[in-house]
Amino acid sequence: MKNMLMHSLRQPMGLPRLLILGCGDVGMRLLPLLRGRFRVFAVTSQPTRCAELRAAGAVPIVANLDDRASLKRLAGLAPSIVHLAPPMSSGLLDRRTRNLAAILPEHARLVYVSTSGVYGDCGGARVAETRPVAPANARARRRVD
């Protein structure tokens, strides 16, 4: 029994899972920082990007944030999510994030990377995350949504 316990303690534990949505430029910059500490799953809407994501150390998943049905298989895949995908280019609501929120379990940790545009024109000043939002255009309003 003691030998079995020691053997099981020496076996490597699985890495925690992390899901990246919208693995474009910023996501590709994050991958080298994350891949040794997490098993990273990267969502792309473009099947042609799967080889690139795999080479960068992620497990690619093809899904469409505009299609809630295609997101169902992401539910419960990873307890931590980094959401980098921009909202759609029209409308006032961020339907992509709403679609994602609809399938996530309550205990999921979500990091939503936005844009400084949600704070309005700050004249180049440093902005704290506690600053009230003041979006000045439709794109920034979708990000606030």
PDB file of C-alpha atoms in Angstrom:
ATOM      1  CA  MET A   1       0.000   0.000   0.000  1.00  0.00           C
ATOM      2  CA  LYS A   2       2.805   2.410   0.895  1.00  0.00           C
ATOM      3  CA  ASN A   3       4.541   1.778  -2.461  1.00  0.00           C
ATOM      4  CA  MET A   4       1.282   2.446  -4.333  1.00  0.00           C
ATOM      5  CA  LEU A   5       0.791   5.722  -2.459  1.00  0.00           C
ATOM      6  CA  MET A   6       4.352   6.889  -3.144  1.00  0.00           C
ATOM      7  CA  HIS A   7       3.974   5.966  -6.817  1.00  0.00           C
ATOM      8  CA  SER A   8       0.733   7.970  -7.115  1.00  0.00           C
ATOM      9  CA  LEU A   9       2.341  10.994  -5.417  1.00  0.00           C
ATOM     10  CA  ARG A  10       5.163  10.982  -7.963  1.00  0.00           C
ATOM     11  CA  GLN A  11       2.827  10.951 -10.948  1.00  0.00           C
ATOM     12  CA  PRO A  12       2.370  14.459 -12.355  1.00  0.00           C
ATOM     13  CA  MET A  13      -0.945  16.093 -11.677  1.00  0.00           C
ATOM     14  CA  GLY A  14      -2.865  17.334 -14.689  1.00  0.00           C
ATOM     15  CA  LEU A  15      -2.527  20.999 -15.461  1.00  0.00           C
ATOM     16  CA  PRO A  16      -5.517  23.207 -14.738  1.00  0.00           C
ATOM     17  CA  ARG A  17      -7.571  24.020 -17.815  1.00  0.00           C
ATOM     18  CA  LEU A  18      -7.872  27.494 -19.291  1.00  0.00           C
ATOM     19  CA  LEU A  19     -10.045  28.563 -22.192  1.00  0.00           C
ATOM     20  CA  ILE A  20      -9.081  31.491 -24.431  1.00  0.00           C
ATOM     21  CA  LEU A  21     -11.805  32.973 -26.607  1.00  0.00           C
ATOM     22  CA  GLY A  22     -10.605  35.078 -29.501  1.00  0.00           C
ATOM     23  CA  CYS A  23      -7.009  33.889 -29.704  1.00  0.00           C
ATOM     24  CA  GLY A  24      -5.761  36.559 -32.118  1.00  0.00           C
ATOM     25  CA  ASP A  25      -2.731  38.784 -31.572  1.00  0.00           C
ATOM     26  CA  VAL A  26      -3.140  39.221 -27.803  1.00  0.00           C
ATOM     27  CA  GLY A  27      -4.041  35.564 -27.297  1.00  0.00           C
ATOM     28  CA  MET A  28      -0.982  34.425 -29.240  1.00  0.00           C
ATOM     29  CA  ARG A  29       1.151  36.660 -26.993  1.00  0.00           C
ATOM     30  CA  LEU A  30      -0.446  35.097 -23.907  1.00  0.00           C
ATOM     31  CA  LEU A  31       0.087  31.486 -24.963  1.00  0.00           C
ATOM     32  CA  PRO A  32       3.847  31.326 -24.204  1.00  0.00           C
ATOM     33  CA  LEU A  33       3.129  32.733 -20.726  1.00  0.00           C
ATOM     34  CA  LEU A  34       0.319  30.277 -19.977  1.00  0.00           C
ATOM     35  CA  ARG A  35       1.070  26.982 -21.697  1.00  0.00           C
ATOM     36  CA  GLY A  36       3.471  25.674 -19.033  1.00  0.00           C
ATOM     37  CA  ARG A  37       1.026  26.365 -16.206  1.00  0.00           C
ATOM     38  CA  PHE A  38      -2.277  25.498 -17.899  1.00  0.00           C
ATOM     39  CA  ARG A  39      -3.700  23.160 -20.473  1.00  0.00           C
ATOM     40  CA  VAL A  40      -4.893  25.885 -22.814  1.00  0.00           C
ATOM     41  CA  PHE A  41      -7.893  25.487 -25.092  1.00  0.00           C
ATOM     42  CA  ALA A  42      -8.180  28.212 -27.740  1.00  0.00           C
ATOM     43  CA  VAL A  43     -11.436  28.935 -29.508  1.00  0.00           C
ATOM     44  CA  THR A  44     -11.288  30.084 -33.101  1.00  0.00           C
ATOM     45  CA  SER A  45     -13.984  30.531 -35.689  1.00  0.00           C
ATOM     46  CA  GLN A  46     -11.473  29.787 -38.458  1.00  0.00           C
ATOM     47  CA  PRO A  47     -10.575  26.109 -38.953  1.00  0.00           C
ATOM     48  CA  THR A  48      -7.495  27.197 -40.910  1.00  0.00           C
ATOM     49  CA  ARG A  49      -5.970  28.563 -37.659  1.00  0.00           C
ATOM     50  CA  CYS A  50      -6.005  25.203 -35.849  1.00  0.00           C
ATOM     51  CA  ALA A  51      -2.457  24.215 -36.871  1.00  0.00           C
ATOM     52  CA  GLU A  52      -1.095  27.606 -35.773  1.00  0.00           C
ATOM     53  CA  LEU A  53      -2.806  27.371 -32.382  1.00  0.00           C
ATOM     54  CA  ARG A  54      -1.639  23.776 -31.889  1.00  0.00           C
ATOM     55  CA  ALA A  55       1.966  24.787 -32.749  1.00  0.00           C
ATOM     56  CA  ALA A  56       1.720  27.576 -30.171  1.00  0.00           C
ATOM     57  CA  GLY A  57       0.771  25.050 -27.473  1.00  0.00           C
ATOM     58  CA  ALA A  58      -3.020  25.282 -27.377  1.00  0.00           C
ATOM     59  CA  VAL A  59      -5.732  22.746 -28.054  1.00  0.00           C
ATOM     60  CA  PRO A  60      -7.773  24.402 -30.819  1.00  0.00           C
ATOM     61  CA  ILE A  61     -11.558  24.350 -30.727  1.00  0.00           C
ATOM     62  CA  VAL A  62     -13.616  25.608 -33.634  1.00  0.00           C
ATOM     63  CA  ALA A  63     -16.717  27.448 -32.438  1.00  0.00           C
ATOM     64  CA  ASN A  64     -18.649  30.549 -33.374  1.00  0.00           C
ATOM     65  CA  LEU A  65     -19.416  33.085 -30.644  1.00  0.00           C
ATOM     66  CA  ASP A  66     -22.333  34.326 -32.758  1.00  0.00           C
ATOM     67  CA  ASP A  67     -23.954  30.872 -32.636  1.00  0.00           C
ATOM     68  CA  ARG A  68     -24.972  29.895 -29.113  1.00  0.00           C
ATOM     69  CA  ALA A  69     -25.521  26.267 -30.154  1.00  0.00           C
ATOM     70  CA  SER A  70     -21.870  25.912 -31.213  1.00  0.00           C
ATOM     71  CA  LEU A  71     -20.775  27.063 -27.741  1.00  0.00           C
ATOM     72  CA  LYS A  72     -22.629  24.388 -25.743  1.00  0.00           C
ATOM     73  CA  ARG A  73     -19.658  22.011 -25.841  1.00  0.00           C
ATOM     74  CA  LEU A  74     -17.520  24.675 -24.128  1.00  0.00           C
ATOM     75  CA  ALA A  75     -19.687  24.601 -20.992  1.00  0.00           C
ATOM     76  CA  GLY A  76     -17.625  23.165 -18.157  1.00  0.00           C
ATOM     77  CA  LEU A  77     -14.519  22.645 -20.319  1.00  0.00           C
ATOM     78  CA  ALA A  78     -12.376  24.951 -18.181  1.00  0.00           C
ATOM     79  CA  PRO A  79     -13.012  26.754 -14.901  1.00  0.00           C
ATOM     80  CA  SER A  80     -11.044  29.804 -16.082  1.00  0.00           C
ATOM     81  CA  ILE A  81     -11.752  31.763 -19.257  1.00  0.00           C
ATOM     82  CA  VAL A  82      -9.890  34.647 -20.885  1.00  0.00           C
ATOM     83  CA  HIS A  83     -12.302  36.427 -23.222  1.00  0.00           C
ATOM     84  CA  LEU A  84     -10.454  38.431 -25.883  1.00  0.00           C
ATOM     85  CA  ALA A  85     -12.988  38.287 -28.711  1.00  0.00           C
ATOM     86  CA  PRO A  86     -14.377  41.665 -29.721  1.00  0.00           C
ATOM     87  CA  PRO A  87     -18.116  42.207 -29.899  1.00  0.00           C
ATOM     88  CA  MET A  88     -19.790  42.193 -33.304  1.00  0.00           C
ATOM     89  CA  SER A  89     -19.193  45.305 -35.379  1.00  0.00           C
ATOM     90  CA  SER A  90     -22.796  46.497 -35.248  1.00  0.00           C
ATOM     91  CA  GLY A  91     -25.578  46.992 -32.759  1.00  0.00           C
ATOM     92  CA  LEU A  92     -25.504  48.244 -29.183  1.00  0.00           C
ATOM     93  CA  LEU A  93     -25.270  44.931 -27.324  1.00  0.00           C
ATOM     94  CA  ASP A  94     -22.393  42.471 -27.062  1.00  0.00           C
ATOM     95  CA  ARG A  95     -24.306  39.377 -28.130  1.00  0.00           C
ATOM     96  CA  ARG A  96     -21.134  37.277 -28.257  1.00  0.00           C
ATOM     97  CA  THR A  97     -20.467  37.715 -24.553  1.00  0.00           C
ATOM     98  CA  ARG A  98     -24.148  37.213 -23.792  1.00  0.00           C
ATOM     99  CA  ASN A  99     -24.038  33.921 -25.743  1.00  0.00           C
ATOM    100  CA  LEU A 100     -20.973  32.874 -23.756  1.00  0.00           C
ATOM    101  CA  ALA A 101     -22.495  33.852 -20.409  1.00  0.00           C
ATOM    102  CA  ALA A 102     -25.545  31.724 -21.203  1.00  0.00           C
ATOM    103  CA  ILE A 103     -23.502  28.508 -21.303  1.00  0.00           C
ATOM    104  CA  LEU A 104     -20.990  29.136 -18.501  1.00  0.00           C
ATOM    105  CA  PRO A 105     -21.404  27.478 -15.129  1.00  0.00           C
ATOM    106  CA  GLU A 106     -21.819  29.837 -12.160  1.00  0.00           C
ATOM    107  CA  HIS A 107     -18.407  28.997 -10.724  1.00  0.00           C
ATOM    108  CA  ALA A 108     -16.460  29.918 -13.884  1.00  0.00           C
ATOM    109  CA  ARG A 109     -13.822  32.627 -13.549  1.00  0.00           C
ATOM    110  CA  LEU A 110     -14.000  34.993 -16.495  1.00  0.00           C
ATOM    111  CA  VAL A 111     -11.379  37.589 -17.410  1.00  0.00           C
ATOM    112  CA  TYR A 112     -12.817  39.933 -20.018  1.00  0.00           C
ATOM    113  CA  VAL A 113     -10.190  41.955 -21.850  1.00  0.00           C
ATOM    114  CA  SER A 114     -11.730  45.110 -23.172  1.00  0.00           C
ATOM    115  CA  THR A 115     -10.482  48.416 -24.542  1.00  0.00           C
ATOM    116  CA  SER A 116      -9.666  51.735 -22.924  1.00  0.00           C
ATOM    117  CA  GLY A 117     -12.428  53.178 -25.124  1.00  0.00           C
ATOM    118  CA  VAL A 118     -14.954  52.166 -22.458  1.00  0.00           C
ATOM    119  CA  TYR A 119     -13.668  55.105 -20.385  1.00  0.00           C
ATOM    120  CA  GLY A 120     -14.148  57.652 -23.179  1.00  0.00           C
ATOM    121  CA  ASP A 121     -11.471  60.127 -24.248  1.00  0.00           C
ATOM    122  CA  CYS A 122      -9.091  60.415 -21.309  1.00  0.00           C
ATOM    123  CA  GLY A 123      -6.567  62.572 -23.144  1.00  0.00           C
ATOM    124  CA  GLY A 124      -3.800  60.005 -22.823  1.00  0.00           C
ATOM    125  CA  ALA A 125      -4.023  59.892 -18.995  1.00  0.00           C
ATOM    126  CA  ARG A 126      -3.514  56.639 -17.101  1.00  0.00           C
ATOM    127  CA  VAL A 127      -6.827  55.011 -16.316  1.00  0.00           C
ATOM    128  CA  ALA A 128      -7.644  52.942 -13.242  1.00  0.00           C
ATOM    129  CA  GLU A 129     -10.086  50.053 -13.554  1.00  0.00           C
ATOM    130  CA  THR A 130     -12.214  51.805 -10.932  1.00  0.00           C
ATOM    131  CA  ARG A 131     -12.849  54.818 -13.184  1.00  0.00           C
ATOM    132  CA  PRO A 132     -16.508  55.081 -14.206  1.00  0.00           C
ATOM    133  CA  VAL A 133     -17.144  54.030 -17.786  1.00  0.00           C
ATOM    134  CA  ALA A 134     -18.091  56.735 -20.294  1.00  0.00           C
ATOM    135  CA  PRO A 135     -18.190  55.116 -23.736  1.00  0.00           C
ATOM    136  CA  ALA A 136     -18.267  57.692 -26.532  1.00  0.00           C
ATOM    137  CA  ASN A 137     -19.017  55.456 -29.520  1.00  0.00           C
ATOM    138  CA  ALA A 138     -21.022  52.361 -30.428  1.00  0.00           C
ATOM    139  CA  ARG A 139     -17.992  50.035 -30.285  1.00  0.00           C
ATOM    140  CA  ALA A 140     -17.153  51.133 -26.747  1.00  0.00           C
ATOM    141  CA  ARG A 141     -20.829  50.827 -25.707  1.00  0.00           C
ATOM    142  CA  ARG A 142     -20.837  47.218 -26.939  1.00  0.00           C
ATOM    143  CA  ARG A 143     -17.712  46.570 -24.842  1.00  0.00           C
ATOM    144  CA  VAL A 144     -19.385  48.055 -21.752  1.00  0.00           C
ATOM    145  CA  ASP A 145     -22.451  45.883 -22.393  1.00  0.00           C
TER     146      ASP A 145
END
